[in-house]
Structures are given as C-alpha cells and as structure tokens.
XYZ file of C-alpha atoms in Angstrom:
723
model
C -9.015 21.540 92.854
C -11.224 24.472 93.862
C -12.610 26.516 90.972
C -10.898 29.734 92.022
C -7.567 27.929 92.479
C -7.913 26.278 89.083
C -8.639 29.622 87.396
C -5.659 31.226 89.132
C -3.379 28.281 88.286
C -4.447 28.204 84.639
C -4.130 31.975 84.221
C -0.618 32.061 85.630
C 0.411 28.945 83.672
C -0.901 30.271 80.379
C 0.578 33.728 80.987
C 4.016 32.359 81.815
C 3.927 30.007 78.839
C 2.893 32.843 76.528
C 5.708 35.046 77.769
C 8.368 32.336 77.531
C 7.354 30.633 74.314
C 5.927 33.699 72.597
C 4.745 33.082 69.073
C 6.219 32.454 65.678
C 6.530 36.188 65.190
C 9.804 37.819 66.105
C 9.560 40.644 68.597
C 11.400 43.711 67.371
C 11.945 44.890 70.943
C 13.094 41.580 72.385
C 15.099 41.973 75.567
C 15.630 38.274 76.313
C 19.200 37.609 77.393
C 21.806 35.796 75.352
C 22.128 32.803 77.596
C 23.347 29.769 75.705
C 25.149 27.627 78.276
C 28.442 26.181 77.019
C 29.978 22.964 78.300
C 33.738 23.452 78.475
C 34.799 19.825 78.240
C 32.574 18.515 75.470
C 34.550 16.746 72.761
C 31.995 17.445 70.069
C 33.501 18.557 66.771
C 31.822 21.961 67.115
C 32.206 22.577 70.842
C 35.771 23.864 70.851
C 35.121 27.559 70.407
C 33.432 28.483 73.667
C 34.165 32.188 73.290
C 32.139 32.547 70.106
C 29.934 35.640 70.001
C 27.136 33.651 68.368
C 24.393 33.103 70.896
C 20.708 32.347 71.314
C 17.726 33.813 73.116
C 16.633 30.374 74.324
C 17.136 29.706 78.010
C 19.000 26.468 78.695
C 19.142 26.472 82.482
C 16.378 24.002 83.274
C 16.893 23.554 86.972
C 18.912 24.740 89.922
C 22.480 23.463 89.826
C 22.964 20.246 91.756
C 25.957 19.705 93.996
C 27.268 16.284 92.976
C 30.393 16.419 95.145
C 28.955 14.355 98.016
C 26.788 11.934 96.035
C 27.129 8.203 96.611
C 25.946 5.329 94.422
C 22.739 3.538 95.431
C 22.455 0.872 92.714
C 25.104 -1.455 91.213
C 24.588 0.157 87.786
C 24.757 3.777 88.962
C 27.429 5.745 87.075
C 30.679 6.724 88.755
C 30.309 9.639 91.130
C 32.509 12.725 91.437
C 34.234 11.195 94.447
C 34.828 7.932 92.606
C 36.326 9.642 89.557
C 38.626 11.615 91.852
C 39.655 8.354 93.509
C 40.395 6.771 90.115
C 42.722 9.657 89.325
C 44.498 9.273 92.674
C 45.012 5.538 92.104
C 46.345 6.112 88.580
C 48.700 8.827 89.828
C 50.411 6.366 92.166
C 50.496 3.538 89.608
C 54.119 2.728 88.784
C 53.845 2.636 84.954
C 52.438 6.189 85.100
C 54.810 7.479 87.782
C 56.804 9.674 85.397
C 54.078 10.751 82.989
C 50.357 10.778 83.700
C 48.453 9.460 80.657
C 45.765 11.329 78.765
C 42.423 10.037 79.981
C 39.910 9.360 77.210
C 37.274 7.455 79.160
C 36.485 6.729 82.802
C 33.287 4.769 83.294
C 31.759 2.179 85.589
C 33.077 -1.320 85.008
C 29.713 -2.941 85.595
C 29.470 -5.865 88.028
C 28.757 -9.367 86.852
C 25.231 -9.548 85.464
C 24.245 -12.540 87.594
C 25.163 -10.619 90.742
C 23.240 -7.540 89.611
C 20.127 -9.623 88.946
C 20.313 -11.086 92.460
C 20.853 -7.712 94.113
C 17.933 -5.962 95.820
C 17.586 -2.551 97.366
C 18.806 -2.770 100.938
C 21.586 -5.228 100.077
C 25.195 -4.181 100.409
C 26.359 -2.430 97.256
C 28.366 -4.663 94.930
C 32.101 -3.899 94.573
C 32.707 -0.768 92.534
C 35.210 -0.791 89.687
C 36.106 1.639 86.916
C 37.226 1.013 83.365
C 39.768 3.506 82.084
C 40.806 4.049 78.463
C 43.995 6.095 78.367
C 46.744 7.005 75.947
C 50.449 7.291 76.705
C 53.344 7.485 74.244
C 51.058 6.552 71.355
C 49.827 3.384 73.053
C 46.273 2.577 74.128
C 45.869 1.449 77.733
C 42.767 -0.370 78.995
C 42.733 -0.575 82.785
C 40.373 -1.860 85.461
C 40.542 0.066 88.729
C 39.164 -1.549 91.888
C 37.787 1.318 93.959
C 37.343 -0.776 97.106
C 40.946 -2.022 97.240
C 42.402 1.117 95.589
C 44.285 -1.061 93.126
C 44.558 -1.710 89.405
C 43.452 -5.280 88.736
C 44.000 -5.467 84.972
C 46.041 -3.535 82.440
C 46.147 -4.255 78.690
C 48.142 -2.287 76.123
C 47.070 -2.021 72.470
C 44.407 -4.701 72.940
C 43.062 -4.133 69.399
C 43.928 -2.150 66.286
C 42.170 1.084 67.219
C 42.570 3.945 69.661
C 40.261 5.543 72.251
C 37.879 8.292 71.191
C 39.284 11.762 70.623
C 39.777 13.911 73.707
C 39.083 17.615 73.902
C 42.855 18.162 74.092
C 43.261 16.312 70.784
C 40.628 18.477 69.140
C 41.943 21.776 70.486
C 45.527 21.021 69.542
C 44.735 19.787 66.019
C 42.470 22.756 65.288
C 45.387 25.148 65.886
C 47.905 23.372 63.652
C 46.915 25.053 60.339
C 47.625 28.561 61.604
C 51.343 27.831 62.040
C 51.695 26.074 58.677
C 53.268 28.139 55.882
C 51.509 26.310 53.036
C 48.161 26.742 54.690
C 48.641 30.459 55.352
C 49.756 30.984 51.758
C 46.650 29.200 50.451
C 44.333 31.155 52.739
C 45.907 34.450 51.681
C 45.451 33.489 48.025
C 41.778 32.835 48.692
C 41.419 36.237 50.361
C 40.213 34.894 53.700
C 41.442 36.678 56.862
C 42.709 34.214 59.453
C 40.430 35.885 62.006
C 37.426 34.587 60.040
C 38.579 30.965 60.081
C 37.305 28.036 62.092
C 39.193 24.771 61.654
C 37.819 21.419 62.808
C 39.495 18.007 62.969
C 37.123 15.265 61.743
C 38.259 11.698 62.214
C 40.380 10.145 59.492
C 38.920 6.637 59.338
C 41.231 3.827 58.275
C 42.360 3.126 54.701
C 45.113 0.567 54.842
C 48.557 -0.157 56.331
C 49.999 3.225 55.308
C 47.798 4.877 57.940
C 48.730 2.572 60.808
C 51.172 3.129 63.636
C 50.169 6.702 64.412
C 47.033 8.584 65.407
C 46.025 10.915 62.606
C 43.229 13.373 62.008
C 42.095 15.433 59.057
C 41.757 19.193 59.531
C 39.204 21.149 57.492
C 38.497 24.872 57.645
C 35.492 27.149 57.239
C 34.775 30.860 57.098
C 32.628 32.256 59.916
C 32.451 35.740 58.410
C 28.958 37.222 58.981
C 27.416 33.948 60.212
C 27.601 31.461 63.096
C 26.661 28.734 60.589
C 30.187 28.280 59.299
C 29.316 24.777 58.072
C 27.651 26.435 55.071
C 30.910 28.223 54.170
C 33.481 25.470 53.557
C 36.905 26.234 52.160
C 36.677 23.465 49.632
C 39.600 21.213 48.737
C 41.843 22.375 51.579
C 42.661 19.505 53.935
C 45.568 18.674 56.189
C 46.481 15.291 57.647
C 47.917 15.815 61.132
C 49.706 13.463 63.516
C 47.774 13.906 66.761
C 50.727 13.045 68.996
C 53.465 15.121 67.335
C 51.138 17.714 65.706
C 53.186 17.288 62.543
C 51.489 17.944 59.192
C 51.821 14.636 57.359
C 50.052 15.699 54.191
C 48.786 18.971 52.752
C 46.202 18.971 49.968
C 44.929 22.105 48.252
C 42.761 21.298 45.236
C 39.880 23.752 45.366
C 41.179 27.293 44.920
C 38.905 27.832 41.932
C 35.819 27.016 44.037
C 34.352 30.120 45.706
C 33.480 30.201 49.371
C 29.668 30.213 49.515
C 28.090 33.445 50.726
C 26.681 33.785 54.217
C 23.289 34.990 52.955
C 20.397 33.256 54.755
C 22.671 30.837 56.602
C 22.002 32.157 60.128
C 19.379 29.906 61.736
C 18.989 31.738 65.055
C 15.602 33.172 65.976
C 17.025 36.663 66.507
C 18.532 36.699 63.010
C 15.241 36.194 61.173
C 14.135 39.432 59.526
C 10.984 38.115 57.849
C 7.903 36.667 59.467
C 6.957 33.080 58.611
C 4.368 32.777 55.862
C 1.816 30.844 57.862
C -1.095 31.375 60.199
C -0.097 32.304 63.702
C 0.321 29.364 66.091
C -0.974 29.967 69.582
C 1.045 28.687 72.554
C 0.369 25.089 73.516
C 1.211 23.153 76.642
C 0.090 20.152 78.673
C -0.992 21.117 82.170
C -0.403 18.730 85.065
C -1.973 20.357 88.137
C -1.071 17.352 90.290
C 2.434 17.160 88.853
C 3.966 14.414 86.714
C 2.935 10.810 87.288
C 6.503 9.509 87.310
C 9.103 9.714 90.032
C 12.870 9.247 90.133
C 14.278 7.501 93.188
C 17.913 7.514 94.282
C 18.836 9.606 91.269
C 18.402 6.890 88.618
C 15.447 4.556 89.306
C 12.407 5.668 87.272
C 8.924 4.530 88.280
C 5.911 5.332 86.109
C 2.542 3.616 85.670
C 3.444 -0.073 85.276
C 7.143 0.477 84.460
C 10.341 0.500 86.530
C 13.801 1.009 85.010
C 17.282 2.391 85.660
C 18.307 5.466 83.649
C 21.750 7.016 83.378
C 23.949 9.189 81.190
C 26.894 7.579 79.429
C 29.868 9.343 77.847
C 29.792 7.092 74.774
C 26.205 5.850 74.338
C 24.615 9.049 75.624
C 21.690 7.384 77.364
C 21.475 3.892 78.860
C 18.289 2.127 79.977
C 18.795 -0.841 82.330
C 16.847 -3.334 84.455
C 13.606 -2.669 82.609
C 10.590 -4.276 84.279
C 6.853 -4.034 83.647
C 4.082 -4.892 86.070
C 1.897 -7.884 85.224
C -1.635 -6.746 84.416
C -3.213 -9.648 86.342
C -1.196 -10.136 89.538
C 0.762 -6.874 89.730
C 4.173 -8.559 89.908
C 7.161 -6.907 88.229
C 8.482 -8.940 85.314
C 11.811 -8.622 83.506
C 11.808 -7.277 79.948
C 15.313 -5.955 79.213
C 18.578 -5.928 81.131
C 20.221 -3.135 79.156
C 19.571 -1.078 76.028
C 21.582 1.682 74.363
C 22.894 3.057 71.072
C 26.114 1.108 70.565
C 27.477 2.799 67.436
C 26.559 5.451 64.864
C 28.058 5.049 61.365
C 27.825 7.949 58.886
C 29.522 7.384 55.493
C 29.556 10.112 52.812
C 29.502 9.244 49.125
C 32.251 11.370 47.587
C 35.626 10.125 46.349
C 37.518 13.453 46.310
C 40.748 13.805 48.266
C 39.047 16.052 50.794
C 35.979 13.798 51.156
C 36.753 10.074 50.770
C 37.660 9.638 54.453
C 34.368 11.050 55.762
C 32.919 7.870 57.223
C 32.359 8.694 60.855
C 31.646 6.413 63.794
C 30.262 9.050 66.102
C 29.853 7.025 69.306
C 33.301 5.430 69.290
C 35.223 8.367 67.836
C 33.585 11.328 69.616
C 31.094 10.001 72.162
C 27.372 10.734 72.025
C 27.298 11.688 75.704
C 30.415 13.810 75.444
C 28.768 15.629 72.503
C 25.585 16.432 74.404
C 24.757 19.999 75.405
C 22.102 21.138 77.876
C 18.596 20.495 76.602
C 16.429 23.557 75.985
C 13.343 23.698 78.236
C 9.980 24.140 76.442
C 11.639 23.371 73.098
C 13.715 20.213 73.550
C 11.604 19.077 76.491
C 8.116 20.171 77.597
C 7.073 21.647 80.910
C 7.198 19.387 83.973
C 10.264 17.581 82.601
C 12.837 16.093 84.948
C 16.477 16.714 83.970
C 19.470 14.482 84.617
C 23.140 15.425 84.468
C 26.073 13.376 83.222
C 29.323 13.105 85.201
C 32.388 12.339 83.109
C 36.164 12.771 83.245
C 38.403 15.390 81.617
C 41.614 14.419 79.810
C 43.573 15.010 83.037
C 41.249 12.670 84.925
C 39.222 15.210 86.874
C 35.407 14.948 87.033
C 33.119 17.410 85.304
C 29.369 17.767 84.951
C 27.529 17.650 81.634
C 24.369 19.478 82.770
C 20.787 18.679 81.797
C 21.768 16.152 79.140
C 18.755 13.856 79.660
C 15.146 14.805 80.196
C 12.226 12.669 81.304
C 8.640 13.679 80.599
C 5.122 12.448 79.954
C 3.740 12.875 76.461
C 0.171 13.214 75.268
C -0.291 14.168 71.622
C -3.930 13.228 71.135
C -3.096 9.620 70.275
C -5.414 6.766 71.191
C -4.439 3.713 73.242
C -7.473 1.720 72.143
C -11.040 2.334 71.042
C -14.234 0.751 69.736
C -17.727 2.013 68.967
C -20.972 0.160 68.344
C -24.472 1.235 67.382
C -24.714 1.329 63.612
C -25.806 -2.308 63.107
C -26.609 -3.442 66.658
C -28.612 -2.375 69.690
C -25.437 -1.619 71.624
C -24.727 2.106 71.937
C -21.040 1.970 72.870
C -18.367 4.636 72.601
C -15.191 3.507 74.306
C -11.759 5.092 73.839
C -8.635 5.603 75.939
C -6.034 8.358 75.536
C -2.426 7.317 75.027
C -0.091 8.869 77.575
C 3.529 7.760 77.390
C 6.790 8.352 79.251
C 9.801 9.584 77.258
C 13.493 9.544 78.189
C 15.337 11.882 75.789
C 18.915 12.811 74.997
C 20.279 14.974 72.178
C 23.865 14.920 70.910
C 25.397 17.657 68.756
C 28.163 15.785 66.951
C 29.651 18.482 64.788
C 27.189 19.659 62.178
C 24.547 17.012 62.972
C 22.188 16.822 65.941
C 20.808 13.440 66.981
C 17.747 13.121 69.218
C 17.294 9.791 71.020
C 13.913 8.908 72.541
C 13.024 5.841 74.587
C 9.243 5.945 74.898
C 7.347 3.646 77.261
C 3.667 2.813 76.783
C 1.287 1.381 79.360
C 0.479 -1.538 77.028
C 4.033 -2.821 77.491
C 5.449 -1.450 74.234
C 8.796 0.377 74.072
C 9.218 2.751 71.133
C 12.819 3.719 70.328
C 13.230 6.689 68.010
C 16.145 8.617 66.522
C 15.708 12.101 65.079
C 18.197 13.778 62.738
C 18.543 17.558 62.599
C 21.276 20.194 62.531
C 23.289 21.098 59.450
C 24.264 19.121 56.392
C 27.923 18.499 55.714
C 28.170 20.394 52.429
C 30.674 20.626 49.613
C 31.678 23.851 47.898
C 30.784 24.061 44.216
C 31.366 26.519 41.357
C 27.700 26.212 40.358
C 24.898 28.643 41.167
C 22.264 26.588 39.387
C 21.918 22.853 39.142
C 23.841 21.394 36.159
C 23.706 17.727 35.182
C 23.700 16.353 38.708
C 24.584 12.797 37.723
C 28.234 13.860 37.728
C 27.984 15.347 41.246
C 28.096 13.642 44.640
C 24.758 15.183 45.578
C 22.239 17.838 44.577
C 22.754 21.582 44.746
C 20.957 22.803 47.884
C 21.969 26.477 47.686
C 24.235 28.633 45.581
C 27.718 27.051 45.459
C 26.703 24.282 47.882
C 26.314 20.552 47.235
C 24.535 18.383 49.773
C 26.607 15.212 49.537
C 24.626 11.959 49.599
C 25.248 10.015 52.808
C 23.844 7.409 55.192
C 23.148 7.174 58.912
C 23.192 3.814 60.684
C 22.505 3.459 64.409
C 23.173 0.036 65.893
C 21.397 -0.680 69.182
C 22.497 -3.167 71.831
C 19.327 -4.733 73.306
C 19.985 -7.255 76.060
C 16.460 -8.628 76.284
C 15.641 -10.682 79.370
C 12.056 -11.816 78.833
C 10.941 -13.209 82.214
C 14.557 -14.096 82.906
C 17.970 -14.176 81.276
C 17.679 -17.347 79.163
C 15.788 -16.586 75.955
C 15.547 -17.820 72.366
C 15.278 -15.975 69.046
C 12.453 -17.036 66.726
C 12.050 -16.155 63.052
C 8.307 -16.253 62.332
C 8.294 -16.330 58.550
C 5.188 -15.514 56.504
C 5.111 -18.066 53.682
C 2.749 -17.945 50.725
C 0.970 -21.195 49.983
C -1.414 -22.266 47.197
C -4.820 -23.651 48.009
C -5.565 -27.174 46.841
C -7.855 -27.682 43.816
C -11.457 -27.299 44.954
C -10.446 -26.377 48.511
C -11.553 -22.737 48.350
C -12.409 -19.947 45.928
C -9.140 -18.446 47.163
C -5.993 -19.372 45.242
C -3.335 -18.397 47.780
C -2.891 -17.520 51.447
C -0.171 -16.829 54.012
C 0.983 -19.100 56.803
C 3.243 -18.271 59.768
C 6.114 -20.739 60.154
C 8.356 -20.550 63.208
C 12.048 -21.359 63.275
C 14.119 -21.129 66.448
C 17.683 -19.941 65.838
C 20.220 -22.491 67.080
C 23.424 -20.518 66.513
C 24.481 -16.959 65.734
C 24.495 -17.409 61.963
C 20.841 -18.460 62.081
C 20.088 -14.997 63.487
C 22.018 -12.888 60.968
C 19.033 -11.220 59.322
C 18.759 -9.039 56.234
C 15.247 -7.630 56.036
C 13.337 -8.432 52.834
C 10.135 -6.717 51.761
C 8.835 -9.742 49.809
C 10.004 -12.368 52.285
C 8.550 -10.929 55.503
C 9.035 -12.227 59.007
C 8.372 -11.302 62.574
C 11.305 -11.630 64.950
C 10.492 -12.769 68.478
C 12.573 -12.987 71.619
C 10.881 -15.615 73.783
C 11.357 -17.367 77.083
C 10.771 -21.047 76.232
C 10.471 -21.869 79.927
C 7.671 -19.401 80.667
C 4.266 -20.040 79.103
C 0.980 -18.164 79.062
C -2.202 -19.878 80.234
C -2.744 -20.968 76.615
C 0.694 -22.539 76.332
C 2.360 -19.796 74.261
C 5.917 -18.850 75.267
C 6.084 -15.310 76.667
C 7.951 -12.931 74.436
C 8.595 -9.596 72.802
C 9.054 -8.887 69.113
C 11.115 -6.241 67.409
C 9.087 -4.233 64.893
C 11.643 -2.832 62.427
C 11.584 0.733 61.161
C 14.180 2.836 59.368
C 15.175 -0.180 57.295
C 17.752 1.411 54.960
C 20.711 -0.965 54.499
C 24.341 -0.209 53.770
C 25.039 -0.717 50.060
C 28.817 -0.351 50.256
C 31.014 -3.244 49.177
C 32.167 -5.381 52.067
C 35.838 -4.810 51.136
C 35.453 -1.012 51.203
C 37.528 0.183 54.219
C 34.651 2.105 55.866
C 32.418 -0.968 55.562
C 35.142 -3.246 56.939
C 35.180 -1.091 60.076
C 31.386 -0.934 60.255
C 30.586 -4.523 59.260
C 27.966 -4.495 62.024
C 25.721 -2.850 59.388
C 25.997 -5.860 57.043
C 22.774 -7.151 58.621
C 19.870 -5.350 60.230
C 19.503 -7.956 63.004
C 22.079 -9.994 64.890
C 21.803 -12.136 68.009
C 24.843 -12.986 70.127
C 25.390 -14.733 73.463
C 25.685 -12.274 76.316
C 29.309 -11.274 76.875
C 30.037 -8.228 79.009
C 33.076 -7.422 76.820
C 30.908 -7.290 73.670
C 29.000 -4.030 74.031
C 30.349 -1.692 71.366
C 29.401 -2.824 67.848
C 32.435 -1.089 66.340
C 34.822 -2.394 68.987
C 36.067 -0.991 72.282
C 38.821 1.016 70.564
C 37.124 2.421 67.473
C 39.284 5.318 66.344
C 41.279 4.176 63.255
C 40.263 0.579 63.940
C 40.582 -1.971 61.125
C 37.354 -3.819 61.888
C 38.990 -6.657 63.808
C 36.832 -6.249 66.934
C 33.271 -5.717 65.721
C 29.868 -7.326 66.122
C 30.383 -9.027 62.744
C 33.618 -10.636 63.953
C 32.018 -11.865 67.186
C 29.017 -13.301 65.356
C 31.194 -15.344 62.994
C 32.101 -17.564 65.927
C 28.622 -19.029 65.437
C 28.062 -19.715 69.126
C 24.944 -21.398 70.480
C 22.085 -18.992 71.225
C 19.097 -21.251 71.908
C 17.698 -20.881 75.424
C 20.727 -18.815 76.436
C 21.360 -15.371 77.840
C 21.382 -13.555 74.485
C 21.626 -10.014 73.114
C 19.555 -8.660 70.231
C 21.191 -6.070 67.965
C 19.208 -3.877 65.588
C 20.531 -1.360 63.045
C 18.309 1.580 62.223
C 19.188 3.021 58.800
C 18.617 6.229 56.846
C 19.635 7.043 53.265
C 19.882 10.808 52.893
C 19.728 12.515 49.510
C 19.775 16.187 50.552
C 17.382 18.807 49.207
C 16.896 22.573 49.421
C 14.595 22.243 52.431
C 17.608 20.976 54.402
C 19.252 24.420 54.118
C 20.422 26.124 56.304
C 19.254 23.811 59.109
C 17.366 20.549 58.676
C 13.803 19.951 59.848
C 13.988 16.867 62.056
C 13.667 13.511 60.290
C 12.683 10.670 62.623
C 12.519 6.912 62.430
C 12.729 4.088 64.921
C 11.678 0.610 65.948
C 9.403 -0.963 68.543
C 9.787 -3.647 71.160
C 6.277 -5.062 71.464
C 4.922 -7.741 73.823
C 3.866 -11.026 72.185
C 1.908 -13.402 74.448
C 3.642 -11.693 77.358
C 0.348 -10.643 78.949
C -2.721 -12.854 79.299
C -4.855 -10.255 77.489
C -4.883 -6.551 76.687
C -2.910 -5.133 79.663
C -4.666 -1.748 79.519
C -8.237 -3.057 79.256
C -9.075 -1.581 82.659
C -7.327 1.755 82.068
C -9.522 4.732 82.939
C -10.755 7.144 80.259
C -10.205 10.887 80.562
C -13.010 13.017 81.998
C -13.476 16.750 81.690
C -13.723 17.157 85.462
C -10.171 15.833 85.897
C -8.578 18.461 83.680
C -7.899 22.158 84.260
C -9.081 24.412 81.456
C -7.265 27.541 80.323
C -9.538 29.926 78.438
C -8.551 33.178 76.806
C -10.566 36.294 77.550
C -11.914 36.186 73.986
C -13.593 32.816 74.585
C -14.936 33.506 78.087
C-alpha cells in the first residue's frame, strides 16, 4: 500500500470508528437515532412487545438487506430456502388430514440426507433429494411429518410420538400473555397492589413437568412485571402472582396469589441503556480500538454457507433450535495439504436452567431453552462493533411462522477474525547459550458467533478455529437475572433465602446453566473409538529412585456406551480421546482429537426430581453414543412438558457397541450461579467453554512454518498528538 493511501485509509478508518464507537463518556447532545431492529416472529420470552418505546442508540443494521426469495440450495446440508418453505406449506395445505384445519406450525427444518450419502457428495454432483421435517400441533396432538420436496408428498406422519410437545410458537406466547387481563381474580389482585394495567407486562414461561396431573394438556405459567419508569421490567416482579393457563383453550386452570405483602421493587438504577446513564463511569477514559485489515478479511464464504479460512473448511448455518450449526469440518494436513475430516456436525443440543426455589411461583422454573423456545428463534440481530468487530460477515436465518410462511431472522450469525495479542507459539534463547533467538507467532483465529436472548438471559455462542487445528467452543452468559421480590432492604440471615439480596427488595435466586453439545466427531473418517486415558498414581519400588510416587497414563478403549458415561473427577483425572484406530501417524500412534473440559459444574439435583428426570442428559459430563440421525436433541425431539422418556440418558442405557463405529461425543458445559450485587441490573458476561484439540493428528507442530508479523505489513493509525 502506498504511504499516502495508507495515511488516508487509516485516518478515515480511525475517524469513522471514533464517531461510531465514541468513548465511555455519554454525550449530552447525542443525536444518534433510536434504531433497535425488532424481529416480529421471534418466540423469545421477551420478544412479544414489539411496540415498546424502550430503544437503544446502537445501530443493528449490519449489512444491506438480502433478497432470499430466489435463493437455491447448493449443498446437501444447506437450510431450507424461502421457496422450499413455501412449497412445504403448499404440500401441507393439500394434505387430507389437514384439509379442514391447517395445523399450527412449530418447526420447519431440513430433514438432512443420509450421512453416508452426504460424505460421498462433492461439489458439482447433483444435489441430494431435499426433504423437510415439520413439527406441528392440531387439536392438542403433536404431529411429526416428513415432506419430500421433490415428489411433493408426505412420506411419514407420526402423531404423539413421545410424551412432549413442540416448542412454543409466537402465537402461543402472544395468546397466553393476554389471558390475565380478562381474568377477574387477576384484575382484583392487581388493583389491590396499586398497579395500573397499562404498566403491566405478562410473560408465559414454560411449566416443566411435575407428574401425571399435568399431562394431557399443554399448559404454561403466566407471570407479570411492572414496566413503570423502566424497560428493565425483569427487576420489578409482581411476586407470588402466577396463573396456570391451558394453551389450547386459554382457560385459567389455577390462580395463585401469595405475595401481596411483598412490595414491587423500585425502578431506580434498573435502566441499562447507554442513553439512560446520568453519571460518567469512574475509570480512566478508554480510547477507541479496532483491528484494521487493509486487504480485507482472510476468510471467504462460498455459496452462502461454505467457510474457507487458513487451513479450515466447514459448513455454517443458522438453525431455529440450536441457533448455530457447524458441519463437515475439515482441516488441511500440514505436510501434504490434503483436507482431512475432523467433525461431521456440532451444535448446542439443549440448554437446561433449573432455579433453586420451592415456592409456588418458582418451583417450576427449570427451563430447557433450546427445546422449549429455540435458541435460533430467540436470536436478534447482532450489533456491529459491539457484538461483532469490523470486517465481520453476517448470516441470516430463514425459519417458518406458525402459519407456515417463511420469515428472515436477520444478522443472527457473524463471522470474524480475532487477534487479541495472544501468542500461537514462542521460544527465546541467549541467556545460557550462544544462540540469540527470539521467535514468536501471533495467534489469529476465526470466530463464528451467535447470540440468543431467551427471556431475561442472553447467551453468546462462539466456535473459534485456530490454525494449529484446535477448536475452542465458548458460551457466554449475560442479560438479566431472574429475580424474586423480597420484603427486605438489607440482607438478613440469608441461609433461609433462595439466594442473596442483590438490590433493595430483590433476591437473586441460585440457579444452574447446563449446555449439552452434540459433537459428531469424524477423525479421518466416520469410524472412531473413544479412549479414556487415565492418569494413575504409582509408588516407586524400594531403592528405585529418590522419588516416592509418579503418574502413569493408562489407556482404556470404551467397548459400549456405559463405558463412556463419564463423571469428571478432580482427583481421578483423565484425558478423553476420539481416535481413528485405522489411521496411524508415522510413529504408529492413532490419529485423534481430545476434548479438554471446561465449565465442569455438575447437576446436584436428585435423579428422581422431575426437572432432573427430564434433563437426565446432565447426569454425566461426557457420553458417547452410536450415530443415529434421530438422536440429535439431548432432551428429546418433543421437549415441552416431556417426561424424560426420549433423552440422551435413555438412549445411552441401551449400551450399544461404540468401538470402531460411527460415534457421537456429547459434552455438558456447566455453570453454578450464586448471584451477587455486580449482576444488577445487567450481568457482565461470564464465559466458559471446552476445547477440541488434535492428538497425534499432525506429524508435528502444524504451524511451525507460520509467518511472524512484521511492521511493514500493518497500517498504522496515529493521532495528531503522537505525530
């Protein structure tokens, strides 16, 4: 780049960044528009009031709108297009069982082709037959249908295939949220509390399942909040007021009002928006920061979903339930340049969030956010410069409305390169030898990100790819706590409470977060084995060494599923390898990847507790099952009000053979959350994750020959003060 061009580029880049990002200090004359983009069909628990006056100064329109109406699939795993979703609706409309009444559509997604056929398919081949899976509800019954788009026919149709129901639709949420306002008992209670109905927001969290008395009908709990003087209504619960509503008849099945003596917490300091802050932060000013890429990003996206970056190639798509799905992951061999298989498919399969309070208005709060609400359906447009850095690529999701029409969930995934000053590898010599060596390499990674706003909580999912072959999967928790109203202004004896006091009249109830990932690892091919490499302490023999004890790695290959049901133990450590026993390195080691656990909190609930019965997939941190295309959702295909009869734990009890088979690794990332005052009114992000790391997969360090960074390759932005 010519010097004058570089100076011009850097000046404009820095100026634009300064204007857009600004500083930590709030401008008193801000004229930025209120431009929060709402998604009308999101089924998130807090997305149902699109006409709210609460808004933000942050711009969410990341790119020019894309016309998806004429798009066609290019890859067997590409999501359904607008045209295909329209065709599904047409086929269903002419289907005889639905001829009188069209069902409510809860899910329309690609029914993926047989894995063997996908693995054989190459670009340029004829596209494999396209099918759709539909989850629908009609007359209180769950319908699971397969629609053949090529023959315009329905090839399978099951009714009530398991105990649960499909995830809530936006129609369910809207209808249930209106029920309280026509209920006499509710209006009487609200009047007694002195809350105008115009200040109310009511939300219908899922009801869970607590025995036979709650079977045979779809029910939801309805809770209400005051939004007077704040958009953060979550911090103003109307405690003890809960209604159980039949979702199909909209009948109030139960009305509970136990908290009239508990005041509604004040709105003071609850507004988290930038424009609402009246005091400057008590810290040194932070100058704007950005990564400049004068030649543009190093990655490219082909045919809408194939990502190519450095030595990686993978398929990326949005999913209504999982949010983000990574498929056909391949890495280039560092010696011969050939692409090698690493993973067929990876995604967040379920998200279990149990709260630890036994009150009538709290005991049922044990959410399964993926299966009950949908992580993709709860996603809102990512915020450029704040959710995703400059030079990010944005990807939309295309889903179906309850009446079967397609809609676009804009900018729900972003893809970007990250450099945070980390080091890929380094070594220096010179202190004790004649070698004067200073070698280091910067770590640049590629991140695929999605964020879901499931009610009060926000979940950030990152899949980060490194050039050394490592995949780092991270989950960040932010948003608002689910709080409980309290009569206390100052903390009493908290042992009697379900959590600590985090603000006046507000208890942060203790709870957990468990994210179970489906990881269909295909190390150099589909047939793999799972190896427990256990570190065992051994005693030295008398006179053998001054040492008394040492550790030895002992390998055990899992034969069946029960051999691979793993509870992590701090004082009985192991490494867990997925290997290809048929592919060896030059030294004779089987090629493999290992999972490096993080976020190792485990569920402590009793196994006969109803929420734990439904989420028995959290009984272990690691499971391994034979590949089965019908076993993808750890909580079952139909999760809402399920009894736990179709979960990962149930499948694994079959104790099928898993040695040298096409197998799936499951890992549960766990968080225990004891809230604190710093979580009010909005939580700083808490992040944890796990790694998928190559083990004897490469012949040596795959980034040994990576180039260092040189000053001449980088543009430099200098302020006038430093020039």
